[in-house]
PDB file of C-alpha atoms and ligand atoms in Angstrom:
ATOM      1  CA  MET A   6      47.149  66.333  45.492  1.00 63.00           C
ATOM      2  CA  ALA A   7      47.751  67.449  49.110  1.00 65.00           C
ATOM      3  CA  THR A   8      46.924  64.995  51.899  1.00 68.00           C
ATOM      4  CA  ASN A   9      44.170  66.989  53.310  1.00 74.00           C
ATOM      5  CA  GLU A  10      42.490  67.089  49.833  1.00 71.00           C
ATOM      6  CA  THR A  11      42.890  63.326  49.558  1.00 81.00           C
ATOM      7  CA  GLY A  12      41.040  63.042  52.728  1.00 89.00           C
ATOM      8  CA  LYS A  13      38.204  65.346  51.544  1.00 90.00           C
ATOM      9  CA  LEU A  14      37.850  63.252  48.476  1.00 92.00           C
ATOM     10  CA  ALA A  15      37.510  59.970  50.341  1.00 92.00           C
ATOM     11  CA  ARG A  16      34.918  61.473  52.674  1.00 93.00           C
ATOM     12  CA  ASP A  17      32.944  62.985  49.879  1.00 94.00           C
ATOM     13  CA  ARG A  18      33.197  59.661  47.765  1.00 95.00           C
ATOM     14  CA  THR A  19      31.736  57.637  50.640  1.00 95.00           C
ATOM     15  CA  ALA A  20      28.913  60.164  51.100  1.00 96.00           C
ATOM     16  CA  LEU A  21      28.226  60.446  47.364  1.00 97.00           C
ATOM     17  CA  LEU A  22      27.905  56.713  46.865  1.00 97.00           C
ATOM     18  CA  ALA A  23      25.397  56.671  49.781  1.00 96.00           C
ATOM     19  CA  GLU A  24      23.317  59.402  48.119  1.00 96.00           C
ATOM     20  CA  ILE A  25      23.557  57.572  44.696  1.00 97.00           C
ATOM     21  CA  ALA A  26      22.443  54.322  46.374  1.00 96.00           C
ATOM     22  CA  THR A  27      19.137  56.058  47.336  1.00 95.00           C
ATOM     23  CA  GLU A  28      18.172  56.346  43.549  1.00 93.00           C
ATOM     24  CA  THR A  29      20.346  53.621  41.918  1.00 96.00           C
ATOM     25  CA  LYS A  30      19.507  50.045  43.136  1.00 96.00           C
ATOM     26  CA  ASP A  31      21.504  47.960  40.811  1.00 97.00           C
ATOM     27  CA  PRO A  32      24.582  46.753  42.692  1.00 97.00           C
ATOM     28  CA  ARG A  33      26.608  46.417  39.525  1.00 97.00           C
ATOM     29  CA  VAL A  34      26.017  50.131  38.627  1.00 98.00           C
ATOM     30  CA  ILE A  35      27.017  51.166  42.247  1.00 97.00           C
ATOM     31  CA  ASP A  36      30.031  48.869  42.229  1.00 97.00           C
ATOM     32  CA  ALA A  37      31.222  50.424  38.799  1.00 98.00           C
ATOM     33  CA  LEU A  38      30.676  54.093  40.124  1.00 97.00           C
ATOM     34  CA  SER A  39      32.769  53.172  43.097  1.00 96.00           C
ATOM     35  CA  ARG A  40      35.750  51.941  40.969  1.00 97.00           C
ATOM     36  CA  VAL A  41      35.993  54.769  38.530  1.00 98.00           C
ATOM     37  CA  PRO A  42      38.217  57.793  39.767  1.00 97.00           C
ATOM     38  CA  ARG A  43      35.933  60.684  38.681  1.00 98.00           C
ATOM     39  CA  GLU A  44      38.684  63.233  39.546  1.00 97.00           C
ATOM     40  CA  ARG A  45      41.002  61.695  36.792  1.00 97.00           C
ATOM     41  CA  PHE A  46      38.555  62.933  34.048  1.00 98.00           C
ATOM     42  CA  MET A  47      38.371  66.504  35.413  1.00 97.00           C
ATOM     43  CA  PRO A  48      40.394  69.434  35.144  1.00 96.00           C
ATOM     44  CA  GLU A  49      43.193  69.730  37.985  1.00 95.00           C
ATOM     45  CA  ASP A  50      41.808  72.847  39.550  1.00 96.00           C
ATOM     46  CA  LEU A  51      38.446  71.352  40.048  1.00 96.00           C
ATOM     47  CA  ARG A  52      39.440  67.965  41.195  1.00 95.00           C
ATOM     48  CA  GLU A  53      38.768  68.640  45.038  1.00 95.00           C
ATOM     49  CA  PHE A  54      35.083  68.753  44.011  1.00 96.00           C
ATOM     50  CA  ALA A  55      35.001  65.408  42.190  1.00 97.00           C
ATOM     51  CA  TYR A  56      32.850  63.561  44.537  1.00 96.00           C
ATOM     52  CA  GLU A  57      30.290  66.458  45.193  1.00 96.00           C
ATOM     53  CA  ASN A  58      26.919  65.568  43.585  1.00 96.00           C
ATOM     54  CA  ARG A  59      27.061  68.227  40.892  1.00 96.00           C
ATOM     55  CA  PRO A  60      27.982  68.655  37.083  1.00 96.00           C
ATOM     56  CA  LEU A  61      31.178  70.561  36.674  1.00 97.00           C
ATOM     57  CA  PRO A  62      32.648  72.318  33.820  1.00 97.00           C
ATOM     58  CA  ILE A  63      35.360  70.440  31.744  1.00 97.00           C
ATOM     59  CA  ALA A  64      36.538  72.418  28.619  1.00 95.00           C
ATOM     60  CA  TYR A  65      34.885  73.963  25.547  1.00 96.00           C
ATOM     61  CA  GLY A  66      31.777  75.061  27.546  1.00 94.00           C
ATOM     62  CA  GLN A  67      30.907  71.440  28.224  1.00 96.00           C
ATOM     63  CA  THR A  68      30.329  69.580  31.571  1.00 96.00           C
ATOM     64  CA  ILE A  69      30.904  66.327  33.184  1.00 97.00           C
ATOM     65  CA  SER A  70      27.496  64.987  34.233  1.00 96.00           C
ATOM     66  CA  GLN A  71      26.247  65.026  37.799  1.00 95.00           C
ATOM     67  CA  PRO A  72      27.073  61.605  39.424  1.00 97.00           C
ATOM     68  CA  LEU A  73      23.439  60.861  40.469  1.00 96.00           C
ATOM     69  CA  ILE A  74      22.273  61.155  37.000  1.00 96.00           C
ATOM     70  CA  VAL A  75      25.176  59.058  35.645  1.00 98.00           C
ATOM     71  CA  GLY A  76      23.910  56.456  38.111  1.00 97.00           C
ATOM     72  CA  MET A  77      20.229  56.821  36.938  1.00 97.00           C
ATOM     73  CA  MET A  78      21.065  56.779  33.256  1.00 98.00           C
ATOM     74  CA  THR A  79      23.435  53.865  33.487  1.00 98.00           C
ATOM     75  CA  GLU A  80      20.982  51.902  35.452  1.00 98.00           C
ATOM     76  CA  ALA A  81      18.209  52.693  32.923  1.00 98.00           C
ATOM     77  CA  LEU A  82      20.231  50.851  30.253  1.00 98.00           C
ATOM     78  CA  MET A  83      19.611  47.523  32.230  1.00 98.00           C
ATOM     79  CA  LEU A  84      23.118  46.201  31.262  1.00 98.00           C
ATOM     80  CA  LYS A  85      24.080  42.538  31.873  1.00 98.00           C
ATOM     81  CA  GLY A  86      27.502  42.679  30.612  1.00 98.00           C
ATOM     82  CA  ASP A  87      27.636  41.379  27.123  1.00 98.00           C
ATOM     83  CA  GLU A  88      26.278  44.308  25.393  1.00 98.00           C
ATOM     84  CA  ARG A  89      27.532  46.711  22.763  1.00 98.00           C
ATOM     85  CA  VAL A  90      26.836  50.251  23.992  1.00 99.00           C
ATOM     86  CA  LEU A  91      26.958  53.506  22.125  1.00 99.00           C
ATOM     87  CA  GLU A  92      27.407  56.755  24.053  1.00 98.00           C
ATOM     88  CA  ILE A  93      26.725  60.188  22.330  1.00 98.00           C
ATOM     89  CA  GLY A  94      28.662  62.958  24.005  1.00 98.00           C
ATOM     90  CA  THR A  95      31.995  61.487  25.313  1.00 98.00           C
ATOM     91  CA  GLY A  96      32.823  64.828  27.004  1.00 98.00           C
ATOM     92  CA  SER A  97      35.336  63.825  29.799  1.00 98.00           C
ATOM     93  CA  GLY A  98      35.198  60.124  29.200  1.00 98.00           C
ATOM     94  CA  TYR A  99      33.880  59.473  32.677  1.00 98.00           C
ATOM     95  CA  GLN A 100      30.406  58.009  31.708  1.00 98.00           C
ATOM     96  CA  ALA A 101      32.209  55.969  29.021  1.00 98.00           C
ATOM     97  CA  ALA A 102      34.425  54.418  31.807  1.00 98.00           C
ATOM     98  CA  VAL A 103      31.554  53.592  33.900  1.00 98.00           C
ATOM     99  CA  LEU A 104      29.889  51.879  30.952  1.00 98.00           C
ATOM    100  CA  SER A 105      33.032  49.902  30.073  1.00 98.00           C
ATOM    101  CA  LEU A 106      32.881  48.053  33.359  1.00 98.00           C
ATOM    102  CA  LEU A 107      29.261  47.031  32.707  1.00 98.00           C
ATOM    103  CA  ALA A 108      29.164  46.110  28.978  1.00 98.00           C
ATOM    104  CA  ALA A 109      31.349  44.153  26.551  1.00 98.00           C
ATOM    105  CA  HIS A 110      32.085  47.000  24.316  1.00 98.00           C
ATOM    106  CA  VAL A 111      31.549  50.815  24.402  1.00 99.00           C
ATOM    107  CA  VAL A 112      31.695  53.009  21.349  1.00 98.00           C
ATOM    108  CA  SER A 113      31.528  56.703  22.451  1.00 98.00           C
ATOM    109  CA  VAL A 114      31.403  59.717  20.050  1.00 98.00           C
ATOM    110  CA  GLU A 115      32.185  63.321  20.654  1.00 98.00           C
ATOM    111  CA  ARG A 116      31.962  66.256  18.311  1.00 97.00           C
ATOM    112  CA  ILE A 117      34.654  68.442  19.785  1.00 97.00           C
ATOM    113  CA  ALA A 118      37.865  66.885  18.532  1.00 98.00           C
ATOM    114  CA  PRO A 119      40.071  67.948  21.413  1.00 98.00           C
ATOM    115  CA  LEU A 120      37.795  66.553  24.100  1.00 98.00           C
ATOM    116  CA  ALA A 121      37.591  63.334  22.167  1.00 98.00           C
ATOM    117  CA  GLU A 122      41.235  63.029  22.071  1.00 98.00           C
ATOM    118  CA  ARG A 123      41.648  63.939  25.783  1.00 98.00           C
ATOM    119  CA  ALA A 124      39.078  61.370  26.825  1.00 98.00           C
ATOM    120  CA  SER A 125      40.545  58.642  24.570  1.00 98.00           C
ATOM    121  CA  ALA A 126      43.868  59.323  26.182  1.00 98.00           C
ATOM    122  CA  ILE A 127      42.801  59.116  29.887  1.00 98.00           C
ATOM    123  CA  LEU A 128      40.633  56.049  29.141  1.00 98.00           C
ATOM    124  CA  ARG A 129      43.785  54.358  27.683  1.00 98.00           C
ATOM    125  CA  GLU A 130      46.013  55.451  30.549  1.00 98.00           C
ATOM    126  CA  LEU A 131      43.446  54.079  33.193  1.00 98.00           C
ATOM    127  CA  GLY A 132      43.196  50.794  31.323  1.00 98.00           C
ATOM    128  CA  TYR A 133      39.686  50.841  29.920  1.00 98.00           C
ATOM    129  CA  GLU A 134      40.549  48.881  26.939  1.00 97.00           C
ATOM    130  CA  ASN A 135      36.928  47.970  25.712  1.00 98.00           C
ATOM    131  CA  VAL A 136      36.126  51.618  24.751  1.00 98.00           C
ATOM    132  CA  GLU A 137      36.623  53.235  21.365  1.00 98.00           C
ATOM    133  CA  VAL A 138      36.342  57.001  21.209  1.00 98.00           C
ATOM    134  CA  HIS A 139      35.522  58.704  17.766  1.00 98.00           C
ATOM    135  CA  VAL A 140      35.098  62.215  16.624  1.00 98.00           C
ATOM    136  CA  ALA A 141      31.408  62.377  15.617  1.00 97.00           C
ATOM    137  CA  GLY A 142      30.620  62.417  11.830  1.00 94.00           C
ATOM    138  CA  GLU A 143      27.651  64.309  10.204  1.00 91.00           C
ATOM    139  CA  GLU A 144      24.981  61.789  11.436  1.00 94.00           C
ATOM    140  CA  ILE A 145      24.212  61.661  15.162  1.00 97.00           C
ATOM    141  CA  GLY A 146      25.626  58.328  16.585  1.00 98.00           C
ATOM    142  CA  TRP A 147      28.112  55.986  14.969  1.00 98.00           C
ATOM    143  CA  PRO A 148      26.354  54.056  12.261  1.00 98.00           C
ATOM    144  CA  GLU A 149      29.519  52.075  11.332  1.00 97.00           C
ATOM    145  CA  GLY A 150      29.315  50.056  14.637  1.00 98.00           C
ATOM    146  CA  ALA A 151      25.415  49.517  14.691  1.00 98.00           C
ATOM    147  CA  PRO A 152      23.380  47.872  15.862  1.00 98.00           C
ATOM    148  CA  TYR A 153      23.868  48.617  19.514  1.00 98.00           C
ATOM    149  CA  ASP A 154      22.024  46.843  22.444  1.00 98.00           C
ATOM    150  CA  GLY A 155      22.149  50.069  24.384  1.00 98.00           C
ATOM    151  CA  ILE A 156      22.409  53.866  23.407  1.00 99.00           C
ATOM    152  CA  ILE A 157      23.032  56.570  25.996  1.00 98.00           C
ATOM    153  CA  VAL A 158      22.787  60.287  24.946  1.00 98.00           C
ATOM    154  CA  THR A 159      24.542  62.453  27.484  1.00 98.00           C
ATOM    155  CA  ALA A 160      23.254  65.731  25.982  1.00 97.00           C
ATOM    156  CA  ALA A 161      19.783  67.177  25.543  1.00 97.00           C
ATOM    157  CA  SER A 162      17.634  66.668  22.508  1.00 97.00           C
ATOM    158  CA  PRO A 163      14.428  68.272  21.298  1.00 97.00           C
ATOM    159  CA  ASP A 164      13.180  64.919  20.286  1.00 96.00           C
ATOM    160  CA  VAL A 165      14.434  61.274  19.973  1.00 96.00           C
ATOM    161  CA  PRO A 166      16.692  61.363  16.846  1.00 95.00           C
ATOM    162  CA  LEU A 167      15.432  58.802  14.252  1.00 94.00           C
ATOM    163  CA  SER A 168      18.924  58.040  13.282  1.00 96.00           C
ATOM    164  CA  LEU A 169      19.559  56.651  16.807  1.00 97.00           C
ATOM    165  CA  LEU A 170      16.514  54.475  16.687  1.00 96.00           C
ATOM    166  CA  ARG A 171      17.787  53.020  13.386  1.00 97.00           C
ATOM    167  CA  GLN A 172      21.285  52.317  15.079  1.00 98.00           C
ATOM    168  CA  LEU A 173      19.356  50.596  18.060  1.00 98.00           C
ATOM    169  CA  ALA A 174      19.039  46.712  17.954  1.00 98.00           C
ATOM    170  CA  THR A 175      15.650  45.181  18.467  1.00 98.00           C
ATOM    171  CA  GLY A 176      15.410  44.501  22.163  1.00 97.00           C
ATOM    172  CA  GLY A 177      17.886  47.293  22.882  1.00 98.00           C
ATOM    173  CA  ARG A 178      17.437  50.444  24.950  1.00 98.00           C
ATOM    174  CA  LEU A 179      17.870  53.996  24.324  1.00 98.00           C
ATOM    175  CA  VAL A 180      18.317  56.448  27.219  1.00 98.00           C
ATOM    176  CA  ILE A 181      18.125  60.130  26.237  1.00 98.00           C
ATOM    177  CA  PRO A 182      17.185  63.737  27.851  1.00 98.00           C
ATOM    178  CA  VAL A 183      14.332  65.065  25.643  1.00 98.00           C
ATOM    179  CA  GLY A 184      12.952  68.609  26.065  1.00 98.00           C
ATOM    180  CA  SER A 185      13.781  72.262  25.814  1.00 97.00           C
ATOM    181  CA  ARG A 186      17.279  73.584  25.895  1.00 94.00           C
ATOM    182  CA  GLU A 187      16.549  74.464  29.594  1.00 94.00           C
ATOM    183  CA  LEU A 188      15.003  71.368  31.011  1.00 97.00           C
ATOM    184  CA  GLN A 189      14.450  67.907  29.953  1.00 98.00           C
ATOM    185  CA  GLU A 190      12.822  64.657  30.886  1.00 98.00           C
ATOM    186  CA  LEU A 191      15.004  61.478  30.915  1.00 97.00           C
ATOM    187  CA  VAL A 192      13.343  59.057  28.476  1.00 98.00           C
ATOM    188  CA  ARG A 193      14.085  55.465  28.015  1.00 98.00           C
ATOM    189  CA  ILE A 194      12.869  53.966  24.639  1.00 98.00           C
ATOM    190  CA  GLU A 195      12.769  50.096  24.290  1.00 98.00           C
ATOM    191  CA  LYS A 196      12.810  48.883  20.720  1.00 97.00           C
ATOM    192  CA  THR A 197      10.538  45.851  20.420  1.00 96.00           C
ATOM    193  CA  PRO A 198       9.555  43.874  17.366  1.00 94.00           C
ATOM    194  CA  GLY A 199       6.033  45.738  17.863  1.00 94.00           C
ATOM    195  CA  GLY A 200       7.541  49.123  17.963  1.00 92.00           C
ATOM    196  CA  ALA A 201       9.185  51.503  20.310  1.00 94.00           C
ATOM    197  CA  LYS A 202       7.902  51.637  24.045  1.00 96.00           C
ATOM    198  CA  ARG A 203       8.601  54.938  25.794  1.00 97.00           C
ATOM    199  CA  GLN A 204       8.885  55.587  29.532  1.00 97.00           C
ATOM    200  CA  ASN A 205       9.721  58.852  31.434  1.00 97.00           C
ATOM    201  CA  LEU A 206      12.234  58.446  34.272  1.00 96.00           C
ATOM    202  CA  GLY A 207      12.365  62.062  35.617  1.00 94.00           C
ATOM    203  CA  PRO A 208      13.529  65.675  35.048  1.00 95.00           C
ATOM    204  CA  CYS A 209      17.158  66.412  34.178  1.00 94.00           C
ATOM    205  CA  ARG A 210      19.321  69.273  32.729  1.00 94.00           C
ATOM    206  CA  PHE A 211      21.947  68.714  29.964  1.00 95.00           C
ATOM    207  CA  VAL A 212      24.052  70.727  27.501  1.00 94.00           C
ATOM    208  CA  PRO A 213      22.571  70.518  24.022  1.00 96.00           C
ATOM    209  CA  LEU A 214      22.943  67.741  21.411  1.00 97.00           C
ATOM    210  CA  LEU A 215      23.936  69.449  18.228  1.00 96.00           C
ATOM    211  CA  GLY A 216      23.386  68.115  14.747  1.00 93.00           C
ATOM    212  CA  PRO A 217      20.826  66.774  12.368  1.00 90.00           C
ATOM    213  CA  GLY A 218      17.681  65.527  14.182  1.00 88.00           C
ATOM    214  CA  ALA A 219      18.695  67.631  17.382  1.00 93.00           C
ATOM    215  CA  TRP A 220      19.694  71.456  17.582  1.00 94.00           C
ATOM    216  CA  PRO A 221      21.520  73.033  14.603  1.00 91.00           C
ATOM    217  CA  ALA A 222      25.293  72.825  15.061  1.00 84.00           C
ATOM    218  CA  GLY A 223      25.646  76.549  14.211  1.00 72.00           C
ATOM    219  CA  SER A 224      23.625  77.584  17.396  1.00 51.00           C
ATOM    220  CA  PRO A 225      25.597  78.507  20.570  1.00 49.00           C
ATOM    221  CA  SER A 226      26.403  75.438  22.810  1.00 48.00           C
TER     222      SER A 226
HETATM  223  N1  SAH B 326      29.246  62.051  29.054  1.00 90.98           N
HETATM  224  C1  SAH B 326      30.132  63.143  29.424  1.00 90.98           C
HETATM  225  C2  SAH B 326      29.279  64.466  29.498  1.00 90.98           C
HETATM  226  C3  SAH B 326      29.055  64.919  28.305  1.00 90.98           C
HETATM  227  S1  SAH B 326      28.413  66.593  28.062  1.00 90.98           S
HETATM  228  C4  SAH B 326      30.981  62.878  30.609  1.00 90.98           C
HETATM  229  O1  SAH B 326      30.918  61.779  31.238  1.00 90.98           O
HETATM  230  O2  SAH B 326      31.821  63.687  30.883  1.00 90.98           O
HETATM  231  C5  SAH B 326      27.793  66.445  26.416  1.00 90.98           C
HETATM  232  C6  SAH B 326      28.890  66.345  25.301  1.00 90.98           C
HETATM  233  O3  SAH B 326      28.078  66.100  24.176  1.00 90.98           O
HETATM  234  C7  SAH B 326      29.704  67.588  24.967  1.00 90.98           C
HETATM  235  O4  SAH B 326      30.993  67.218  25.150  1.00 90.98           O
HETATM  236  C8  SAH B 326      29.228  67.924  23.616  1.00 90.98           C
HETATM  237  O5  SAH B 326      30.317  68.426  22.837  1.00 90.98           O
HETATM  238  C9  SAH B 326      28.782  66.589  22.959  1.00 90.98           C
HETATM  239  N2  SAH B 326      27.846  66.567  21.961  1.00 90.98           N
HETATM  240  C10 SAH B 326      26.987  67.550  21.603  1.00 90.98           C
HETATM  241  N3  SAH B 326      26.290  67.199  20.396  1.00 90.98           N
HETATM  242  C11 SAH B 326      26.913  65.940  19.918  1.00 90.98           C
HETATM  243  C12 SAH B 326      26.843  65.166  18.810  1.00 90.98           C
HETATM  244  N4  SAH B 326      25.906  65.349  17.852  1.00 90.98           N
HETATM  245  N5  SAH B 326      27.636  64.163  18.794  1.00 90.98           N
HETATM  246  C13 SAH B 326      28.613  63.808  19.590  1.00 90.98           C
HETATM  247  N6  SAH B 326      28.739  64.631  20.825  1.00 90.98           N
HETATM  248  C14 SAH B 326      27.955  65.629  20.964  1.00 90.98           C
END
C-alpha cells in the first residue's frame, strides 16, 4: 500500500475508534477493535476505505459489517473472556477476529464455502488460533459445538430461529438482527432458567440469513 494510503488509514482509524467509543463503552471491546486490522479482511481495491464507518462489499454479494455495528453487537454479548461463542455468517472473518480476542473459543459458520475458506486462511495467517470456521450445514448454527455462552448472528432473520435458542446455554446471550429484508432491529435474547428475556437495541440493516427458520435458501441473497 502506498505511503499516503497508509497515512489515510491511520487517520481514519483514529477517527473511527473515537466514533465507535461514543456508542460502545466496554473498554475490552474498544481494545479488540483497535487491534484487528480490518483492511486485511477486505478486497485489496477497497482497503483504503477500511476505517470508514460503513459496510463494504466483500465477494458473493455479501458485506463486511459497519464497524459501529460490530462494536454494538460485540458489546451486547457482554463477554468476560472465558466463553464459547458461535457466530453465524463468517463473511470476511473480521467479526470472528474481534470475538477471538474477547472469548475463549469462537466457532464461526458460513454457508458460502469459498468465503469460509478465505476467512479461515486469513484468520490463521494473522494468528487468531482460537477460531474454527465451518461451512454451514443444513440446520442454522453449529449444533455439534453447542451449548454456546454467546451466539451472534451477522445476517438478518425474520424471527429468532428456534435452533439457535436450543444451541444457547442457560445464562447465555443471543444477539441477532430481526425484521424484514430491508430493515431490522438488533435484538438481544438472554436465556434464563425461567425463559427467554428479549431486549431491543436499535435499528440495523444486514444481508439476509438463509436457511430453515430464516429466509428460504433458494431466494436471492
Ligand atoms: N460477520 C461478517 C459479515 C457477514 S455478512 C464479517 O465480519 O465480515 C453475512 C454472512 O452470512 C454472509 O457471508 C452470508 O453468506 C452468511 N449467511 C447467510 N445465511 C447463513 C446461514 N444460514 N449460515 C451461515 N452463514 C450464513
